[in-house]
mmCIF file of C-alpha atoms in Angstrom:
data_model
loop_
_atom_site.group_PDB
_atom_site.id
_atom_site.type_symbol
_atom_site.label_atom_id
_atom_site.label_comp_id
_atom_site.label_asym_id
_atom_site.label_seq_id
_atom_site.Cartn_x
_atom_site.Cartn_y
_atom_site.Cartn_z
ATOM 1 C CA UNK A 169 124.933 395.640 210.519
ATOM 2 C CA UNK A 170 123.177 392.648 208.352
ATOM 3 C CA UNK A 171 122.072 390.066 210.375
ATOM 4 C CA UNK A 172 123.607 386.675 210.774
ATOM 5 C CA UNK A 173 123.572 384.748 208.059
ATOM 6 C CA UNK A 174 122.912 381.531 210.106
ATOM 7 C CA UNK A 175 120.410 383.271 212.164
ATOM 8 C CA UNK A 176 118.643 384.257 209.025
ATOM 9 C CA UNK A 177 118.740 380.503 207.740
ATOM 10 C CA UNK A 178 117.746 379.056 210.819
ATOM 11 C CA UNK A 179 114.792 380.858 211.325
ATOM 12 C CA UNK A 180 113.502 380.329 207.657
ATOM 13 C CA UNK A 181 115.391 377.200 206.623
ATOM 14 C CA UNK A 182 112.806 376.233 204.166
ATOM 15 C CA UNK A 183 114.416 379.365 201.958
ATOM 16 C CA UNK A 184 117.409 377.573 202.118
ATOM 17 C CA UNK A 185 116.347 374.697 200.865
ATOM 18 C CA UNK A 186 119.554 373.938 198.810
ATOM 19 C CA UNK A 187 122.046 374.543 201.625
ATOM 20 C CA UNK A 188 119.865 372.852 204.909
ATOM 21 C CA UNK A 189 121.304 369.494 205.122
ATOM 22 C CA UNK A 190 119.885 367.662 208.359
ATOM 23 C CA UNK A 191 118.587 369.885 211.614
ATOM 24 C CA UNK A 192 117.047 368.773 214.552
ATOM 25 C CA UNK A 193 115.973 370.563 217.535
ATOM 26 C CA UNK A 194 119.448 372.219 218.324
ATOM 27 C CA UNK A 195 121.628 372.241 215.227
ATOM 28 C CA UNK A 196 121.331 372.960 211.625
ATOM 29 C CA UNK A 197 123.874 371.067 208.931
ATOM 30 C CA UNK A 198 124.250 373.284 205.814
ATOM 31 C CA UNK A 199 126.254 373.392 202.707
ATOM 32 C CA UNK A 200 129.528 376.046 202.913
ATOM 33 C CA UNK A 201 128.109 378.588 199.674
ATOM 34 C CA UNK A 202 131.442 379.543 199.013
ATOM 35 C CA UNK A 203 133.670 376.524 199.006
ATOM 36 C CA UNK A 204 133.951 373.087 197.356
ATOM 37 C CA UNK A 205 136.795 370.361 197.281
ATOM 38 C CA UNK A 206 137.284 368.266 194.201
ATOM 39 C CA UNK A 207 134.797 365.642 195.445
ATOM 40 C CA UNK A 208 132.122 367.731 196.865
ATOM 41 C CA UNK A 209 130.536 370.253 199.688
ATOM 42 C CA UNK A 210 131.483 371.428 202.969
ATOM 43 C CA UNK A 211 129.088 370.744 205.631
ATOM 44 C CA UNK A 212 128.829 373.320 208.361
ATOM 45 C CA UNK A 213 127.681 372.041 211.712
ATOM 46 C CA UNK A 214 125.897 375.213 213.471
ATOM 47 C CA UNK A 215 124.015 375.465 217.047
ATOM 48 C CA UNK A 216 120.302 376.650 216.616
ATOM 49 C CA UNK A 217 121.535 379.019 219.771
ATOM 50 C CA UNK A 218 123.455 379.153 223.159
ATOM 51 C CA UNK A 219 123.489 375.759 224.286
ATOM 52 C CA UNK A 220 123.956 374.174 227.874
ATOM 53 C CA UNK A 221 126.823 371.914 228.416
ATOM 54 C CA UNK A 222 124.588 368.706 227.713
ATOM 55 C CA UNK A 223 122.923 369.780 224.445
ATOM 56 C CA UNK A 224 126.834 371.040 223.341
ATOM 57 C CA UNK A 225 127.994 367.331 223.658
ATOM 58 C CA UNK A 226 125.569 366.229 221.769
ATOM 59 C CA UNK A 227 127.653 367.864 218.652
ATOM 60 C CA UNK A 228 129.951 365.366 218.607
ATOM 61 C CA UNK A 229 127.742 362.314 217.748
ATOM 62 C CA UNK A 230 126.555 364.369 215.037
ATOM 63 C CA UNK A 231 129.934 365.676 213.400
ATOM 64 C CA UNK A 232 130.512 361.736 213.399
ATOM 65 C CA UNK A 233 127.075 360.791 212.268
ATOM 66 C CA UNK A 234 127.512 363.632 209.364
ATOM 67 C CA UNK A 235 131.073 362.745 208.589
ATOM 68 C CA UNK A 236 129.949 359.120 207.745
ATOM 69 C CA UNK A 237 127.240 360.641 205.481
ATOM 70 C CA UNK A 238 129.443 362.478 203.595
ATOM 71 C CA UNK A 239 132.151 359.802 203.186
ATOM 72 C CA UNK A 240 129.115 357.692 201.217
ATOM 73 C CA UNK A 241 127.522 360.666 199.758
ATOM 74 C CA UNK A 242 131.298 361.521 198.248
ATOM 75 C CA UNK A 243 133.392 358.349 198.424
ATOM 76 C CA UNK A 244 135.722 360.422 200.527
ATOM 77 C CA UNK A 245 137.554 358.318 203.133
ATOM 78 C CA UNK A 246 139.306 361.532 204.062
ATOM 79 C CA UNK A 247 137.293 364.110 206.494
ATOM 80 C CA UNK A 248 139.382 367.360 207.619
ATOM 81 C CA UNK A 249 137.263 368.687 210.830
ATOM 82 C CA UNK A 250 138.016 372.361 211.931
ATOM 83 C CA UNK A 251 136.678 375.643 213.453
ATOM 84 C CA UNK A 252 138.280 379.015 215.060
ATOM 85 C CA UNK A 253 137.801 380.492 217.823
ATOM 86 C CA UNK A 254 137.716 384.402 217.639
ATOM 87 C CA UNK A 255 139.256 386.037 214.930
ATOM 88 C CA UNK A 256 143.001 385.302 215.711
ATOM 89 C CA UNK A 257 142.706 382.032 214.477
ATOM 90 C CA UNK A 258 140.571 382.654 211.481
ATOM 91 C CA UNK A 259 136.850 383.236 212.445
ATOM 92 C CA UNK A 260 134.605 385.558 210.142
ATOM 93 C CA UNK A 261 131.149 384.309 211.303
ATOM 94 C CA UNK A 262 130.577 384.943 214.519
ATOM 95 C CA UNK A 263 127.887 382.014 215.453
ATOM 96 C CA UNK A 264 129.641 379.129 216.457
ATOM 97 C CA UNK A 265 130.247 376.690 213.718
ATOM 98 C CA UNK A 266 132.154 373.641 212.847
ATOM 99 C CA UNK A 267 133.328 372.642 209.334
ATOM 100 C CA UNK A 268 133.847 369.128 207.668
ATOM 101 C CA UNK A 269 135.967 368.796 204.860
ATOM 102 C CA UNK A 270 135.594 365.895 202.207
ATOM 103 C CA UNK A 271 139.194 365.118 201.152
ATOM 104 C CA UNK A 272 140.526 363.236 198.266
ATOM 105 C CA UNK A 273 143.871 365.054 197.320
ATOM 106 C CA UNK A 274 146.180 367.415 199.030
ATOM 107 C CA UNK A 275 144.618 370.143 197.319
ATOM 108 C CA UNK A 276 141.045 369.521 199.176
ATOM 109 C CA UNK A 277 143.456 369.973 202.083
ATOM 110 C CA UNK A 278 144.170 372.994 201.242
ATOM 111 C CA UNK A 279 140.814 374.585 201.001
ATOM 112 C CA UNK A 280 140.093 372.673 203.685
ATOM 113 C CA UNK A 281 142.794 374.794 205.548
ATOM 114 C CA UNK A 282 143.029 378.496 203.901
ATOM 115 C CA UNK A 283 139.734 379.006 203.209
ATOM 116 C CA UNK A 284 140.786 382.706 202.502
ATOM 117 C CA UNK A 285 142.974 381.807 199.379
ATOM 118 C CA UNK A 286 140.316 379.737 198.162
ATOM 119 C CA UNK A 287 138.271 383.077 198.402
ATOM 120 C CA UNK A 288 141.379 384.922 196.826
ATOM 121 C CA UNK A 289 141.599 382.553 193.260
ATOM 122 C CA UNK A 290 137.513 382.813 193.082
ATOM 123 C CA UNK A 291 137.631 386.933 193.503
ATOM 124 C CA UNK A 292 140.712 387.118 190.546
ATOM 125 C CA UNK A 293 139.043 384.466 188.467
ATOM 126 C CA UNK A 294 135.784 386.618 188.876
ATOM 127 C CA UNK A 295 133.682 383.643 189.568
ATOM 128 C CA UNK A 296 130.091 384.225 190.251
ATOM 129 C CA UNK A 297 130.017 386.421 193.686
ATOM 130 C CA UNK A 298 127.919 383.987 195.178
ATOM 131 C CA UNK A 299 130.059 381.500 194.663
ATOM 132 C CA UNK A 300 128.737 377.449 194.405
ATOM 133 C CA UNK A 301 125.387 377.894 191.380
ATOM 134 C CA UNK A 302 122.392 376.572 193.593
ATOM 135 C CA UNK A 303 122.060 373.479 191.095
ATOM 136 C CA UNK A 304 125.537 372.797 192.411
ATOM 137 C CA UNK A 305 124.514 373.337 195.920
ATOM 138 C CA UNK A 306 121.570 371.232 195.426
ATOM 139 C CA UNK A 307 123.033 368.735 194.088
ATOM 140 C CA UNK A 308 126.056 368.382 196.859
ATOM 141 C CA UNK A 309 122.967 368.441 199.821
ATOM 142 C CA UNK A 310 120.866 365.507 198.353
ATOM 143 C CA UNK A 311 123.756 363.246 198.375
ATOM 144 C CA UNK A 312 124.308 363.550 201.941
ATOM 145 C CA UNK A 313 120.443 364.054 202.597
ATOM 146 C CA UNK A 314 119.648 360.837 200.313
ATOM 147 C CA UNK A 315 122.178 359.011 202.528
ATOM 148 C CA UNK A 316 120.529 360.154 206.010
ATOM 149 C CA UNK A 317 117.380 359.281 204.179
ATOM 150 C CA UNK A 318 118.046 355.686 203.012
ATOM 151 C CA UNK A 319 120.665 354.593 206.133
ATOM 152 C CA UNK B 119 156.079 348.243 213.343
ATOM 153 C CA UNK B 120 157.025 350.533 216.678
ATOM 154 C CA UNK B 121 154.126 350.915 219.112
ATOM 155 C CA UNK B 122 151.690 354.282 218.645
ATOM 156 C CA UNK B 123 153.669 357.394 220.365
ATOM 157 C CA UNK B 124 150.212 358.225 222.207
ATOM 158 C CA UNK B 125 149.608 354.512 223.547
ATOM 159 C CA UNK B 126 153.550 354.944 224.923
ATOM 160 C CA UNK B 127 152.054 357.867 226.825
ATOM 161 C CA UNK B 128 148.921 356.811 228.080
ATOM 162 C CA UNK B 129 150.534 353.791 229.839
ATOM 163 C CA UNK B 130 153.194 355.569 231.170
ATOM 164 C CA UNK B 131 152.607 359.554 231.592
ATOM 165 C CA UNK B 132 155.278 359.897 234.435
ATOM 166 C CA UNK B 133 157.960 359.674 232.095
ATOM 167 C CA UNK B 134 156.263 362.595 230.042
ATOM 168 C CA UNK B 135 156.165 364.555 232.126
ATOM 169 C CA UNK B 136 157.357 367.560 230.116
ATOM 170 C CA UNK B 137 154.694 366.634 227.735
ATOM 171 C CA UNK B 138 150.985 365.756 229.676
ATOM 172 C CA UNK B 139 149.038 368.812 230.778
ATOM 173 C CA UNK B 140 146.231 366.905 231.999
ATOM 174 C CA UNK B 141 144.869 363.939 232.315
ATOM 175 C CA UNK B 142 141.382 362.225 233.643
ATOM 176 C CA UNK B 143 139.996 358.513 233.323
ATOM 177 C CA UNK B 144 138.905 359.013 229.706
ATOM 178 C CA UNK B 145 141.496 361.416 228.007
ATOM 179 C CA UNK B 146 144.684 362.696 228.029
ATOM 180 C CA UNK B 147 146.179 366.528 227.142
ATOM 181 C CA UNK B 148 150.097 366.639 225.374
ATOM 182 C CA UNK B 149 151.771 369.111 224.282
ATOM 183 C CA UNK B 150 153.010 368.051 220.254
ATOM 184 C CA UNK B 151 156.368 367.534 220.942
ATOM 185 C CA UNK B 152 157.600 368.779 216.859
ATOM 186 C CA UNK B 153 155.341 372.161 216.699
ATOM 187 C CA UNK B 154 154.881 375.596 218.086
ATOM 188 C CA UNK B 155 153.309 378.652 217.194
ATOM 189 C CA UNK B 156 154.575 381.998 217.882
ATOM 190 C CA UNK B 157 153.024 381.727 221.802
ATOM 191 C CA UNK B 158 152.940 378.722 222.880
ATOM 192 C CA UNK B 159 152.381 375.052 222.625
ATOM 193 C CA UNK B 160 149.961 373.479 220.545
ATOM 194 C CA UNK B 161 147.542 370.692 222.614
ATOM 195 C CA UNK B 162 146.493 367.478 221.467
ATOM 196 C CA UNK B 163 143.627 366.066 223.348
ATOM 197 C CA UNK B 164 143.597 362.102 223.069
ATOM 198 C CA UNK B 165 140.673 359.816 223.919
ATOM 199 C CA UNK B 166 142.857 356.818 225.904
ATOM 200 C CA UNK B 167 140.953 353.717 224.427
ATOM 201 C CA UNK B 168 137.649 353.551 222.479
ATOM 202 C CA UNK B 169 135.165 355.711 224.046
ATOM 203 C CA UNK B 170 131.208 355.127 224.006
ATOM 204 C CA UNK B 171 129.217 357.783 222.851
ATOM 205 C CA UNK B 172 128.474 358.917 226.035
ATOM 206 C CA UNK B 173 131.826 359.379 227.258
ATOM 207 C CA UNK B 174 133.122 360.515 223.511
ATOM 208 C CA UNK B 175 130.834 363.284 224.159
ATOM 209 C CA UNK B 176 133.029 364.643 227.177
ATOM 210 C CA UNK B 177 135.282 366.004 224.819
ATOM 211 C CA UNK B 178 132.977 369.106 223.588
ATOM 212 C CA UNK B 179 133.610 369.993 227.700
ATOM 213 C CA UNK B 180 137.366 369.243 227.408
ATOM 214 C CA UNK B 181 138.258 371.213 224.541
ATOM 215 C CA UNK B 182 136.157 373.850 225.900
ATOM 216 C CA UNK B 183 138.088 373.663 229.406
ATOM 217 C CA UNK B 184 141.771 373.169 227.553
ATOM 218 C CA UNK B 185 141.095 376.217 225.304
ATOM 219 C CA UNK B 186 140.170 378.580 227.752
ATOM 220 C CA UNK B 187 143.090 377.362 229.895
ATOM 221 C CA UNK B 188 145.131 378.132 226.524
ATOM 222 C CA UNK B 189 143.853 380.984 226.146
ATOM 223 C CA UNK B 190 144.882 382.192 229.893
ATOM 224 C CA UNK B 191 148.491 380.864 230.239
ATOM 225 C CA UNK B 192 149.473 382.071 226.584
ATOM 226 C CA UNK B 193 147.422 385.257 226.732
ATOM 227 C CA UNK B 194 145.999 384.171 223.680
ATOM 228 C CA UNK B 195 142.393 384.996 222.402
ATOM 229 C CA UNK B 196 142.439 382.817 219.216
ATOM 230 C CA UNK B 197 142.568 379.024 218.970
ATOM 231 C CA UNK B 198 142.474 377.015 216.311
ATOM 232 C CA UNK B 199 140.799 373.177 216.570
ATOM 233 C CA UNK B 200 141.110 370.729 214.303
ATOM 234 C CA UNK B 201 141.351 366.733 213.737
ATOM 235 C CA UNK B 202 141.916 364.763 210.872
ATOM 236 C CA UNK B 203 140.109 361.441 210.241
ATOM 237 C CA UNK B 204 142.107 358.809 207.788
ATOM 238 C CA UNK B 205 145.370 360.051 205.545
ATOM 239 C CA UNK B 206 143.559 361.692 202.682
ATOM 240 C CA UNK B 207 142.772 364.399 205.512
ATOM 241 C CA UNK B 208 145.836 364.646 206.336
ATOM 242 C CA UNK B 209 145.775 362.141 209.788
ATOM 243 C CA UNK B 210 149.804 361.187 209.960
ATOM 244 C CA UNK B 211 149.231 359.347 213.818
ATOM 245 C CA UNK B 212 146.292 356.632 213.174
ATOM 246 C CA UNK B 213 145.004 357.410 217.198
ATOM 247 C CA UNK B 214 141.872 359.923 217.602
ATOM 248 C CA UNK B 215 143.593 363.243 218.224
ATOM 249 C CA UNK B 216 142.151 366.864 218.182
ATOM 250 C CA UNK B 217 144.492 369.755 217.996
ATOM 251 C CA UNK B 218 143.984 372.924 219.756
ATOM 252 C CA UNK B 219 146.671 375.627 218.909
ATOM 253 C CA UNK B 220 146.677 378.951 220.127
ATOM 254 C CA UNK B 221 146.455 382.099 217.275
ATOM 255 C CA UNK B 222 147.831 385.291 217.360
ATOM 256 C CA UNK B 223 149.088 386.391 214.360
ATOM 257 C CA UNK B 224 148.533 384.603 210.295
ATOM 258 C CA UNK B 225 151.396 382.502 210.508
ATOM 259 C CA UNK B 226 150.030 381.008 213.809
ATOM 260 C CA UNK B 227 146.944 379.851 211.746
ATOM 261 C CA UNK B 228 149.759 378.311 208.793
ATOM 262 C CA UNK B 229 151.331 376.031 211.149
ATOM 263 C CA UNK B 230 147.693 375.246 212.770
ATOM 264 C CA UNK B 231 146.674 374.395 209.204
ATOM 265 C CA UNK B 232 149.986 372.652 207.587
ATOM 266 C CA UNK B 233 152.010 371.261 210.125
ATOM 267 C CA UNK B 234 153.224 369.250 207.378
ATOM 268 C CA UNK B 235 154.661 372.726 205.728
ATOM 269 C CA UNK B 236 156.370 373.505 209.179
ATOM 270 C CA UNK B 237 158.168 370.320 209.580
ATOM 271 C CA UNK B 238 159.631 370.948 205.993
ATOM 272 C CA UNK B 239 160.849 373.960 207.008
ATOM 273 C CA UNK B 240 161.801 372.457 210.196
ATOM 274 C CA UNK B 241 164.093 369.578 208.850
ATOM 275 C CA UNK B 242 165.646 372.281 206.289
ATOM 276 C CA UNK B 243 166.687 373.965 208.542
ATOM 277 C CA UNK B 244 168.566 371.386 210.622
ATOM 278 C CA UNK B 245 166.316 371.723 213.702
ATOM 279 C CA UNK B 246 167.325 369.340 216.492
ATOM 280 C CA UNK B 247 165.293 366.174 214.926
ATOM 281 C CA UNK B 248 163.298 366.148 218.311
ATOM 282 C CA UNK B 249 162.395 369.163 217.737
ATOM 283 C CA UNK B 250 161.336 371.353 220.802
ATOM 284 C CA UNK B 251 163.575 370.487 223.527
ATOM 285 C CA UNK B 252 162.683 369.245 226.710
ATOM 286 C CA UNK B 253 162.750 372.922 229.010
ATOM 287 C CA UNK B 254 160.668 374.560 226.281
ATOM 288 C CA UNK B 255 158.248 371.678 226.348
ATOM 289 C CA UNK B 256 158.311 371.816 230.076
ATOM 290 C CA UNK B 257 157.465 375.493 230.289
ATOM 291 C CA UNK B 258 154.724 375.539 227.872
ATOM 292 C CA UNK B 259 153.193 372.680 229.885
ATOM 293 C CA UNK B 260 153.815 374.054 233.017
ATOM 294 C CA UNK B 261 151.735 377.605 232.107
ATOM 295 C CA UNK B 262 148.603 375.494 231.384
ATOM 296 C CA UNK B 263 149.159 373.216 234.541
ATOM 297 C CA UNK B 264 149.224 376.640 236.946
ATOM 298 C CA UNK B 265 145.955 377.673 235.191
ATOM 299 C CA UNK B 266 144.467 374.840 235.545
ATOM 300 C CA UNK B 267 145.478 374.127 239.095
ATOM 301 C CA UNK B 268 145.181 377.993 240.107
ATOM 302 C CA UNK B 269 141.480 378.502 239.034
#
């Protein structure tokens, strides 16, 4: 079994350099390397590792603190915030991990929602495998980390 | 303009009573009175009034509490959370509300992800405009209330 791939990037984030948005001692924010909307990247809040009840509510000043960085980094008013619990309701990753959407149209709805037939249209359309270029990538995390930078 | 659904609530939950599954000073827990999936009820947890940070930050615990209790009464391992912040993300009631519907099967996830799809469908098909009636509201409520007042 490969390892993790959040485990991997959050012990050698520096490798990751154009996905790591903001981290502090117990999360990491990265780019989704797969998905886009029409007005930029999807951030995806992930703990560092099992956290007590305290450092868990700390999440949700940062899913608001990161949701306001996107909305300037995109000019999205819209932010779609979701994540699945076991794989009933949609979870393929199994490290905890919450995603915000920047939404403009319905269709950033959409991937916001069925991630999987956003995966479907990039596997017929033979899109690069891994997905998002990393100048793309890049350029989707310095708008949010210019943001956190200048705010 | 007629007064927010969820303020109607908070002042008086005794008269919803098929509808509130829980309720403590900060939040309260209804069942959506237009949606289902294919086991249960889906839960919207509701801050009552403009929380602090601090007390925001209860709501990691609550949604952690609510799903498990979910996951008990409806015997179901998945659950789906999401929240929408302003209309281009698809927010149709403009008072904080995170959903938590339980997952078994694909289509569980669809109507997690598009309600709007399911009230189309809904309103095609002639669906008593209220949508789930009042004993099916009270049931679904009632199977979280005995796990949360059994355990």
């Amino acid at each position: 079994m490969s390892p993790c791939r959040f485990c991997e990037i959050i012990n050698e984030p520096k490798k990751a350099n154009e996905e790591v948005v903001f981290e502090n001692e117990h999360f990491i924010v990265l780019l989704d390397k797969y998905r886009q909307t029409s007005i930029g990247g999807i951030c995806l809040i992930v703990p560092k590792f099992e956290l007590d009840e305290y450092e868990a509510s700390e999440i949700i000043n940062l899913i608001s603190f990161i949701g306001k960085k996107m909305q300037e980094a995109y000019s999205a008013r819209g932010i779609r915030v979701w994540t699945a619990i076991n794989k009933e309701a949609g979870q393929s990753i199994f490290h905890c991990h919450i995603h915000l959407v920047p939404c403009s149209r319905f269709m950033d709805r959409l991937t916001a929602m069925i991630p999987g037939i956003y995966d479907i249209l990039r596997r017929i359309s033979k899109l690069n495998k891994s997905a998002l270029n990393s100048e793309r990538l890049f350029e989707y995390a310095e708008k949010i980390r210019i943001q956190i930078n200048t705010n």
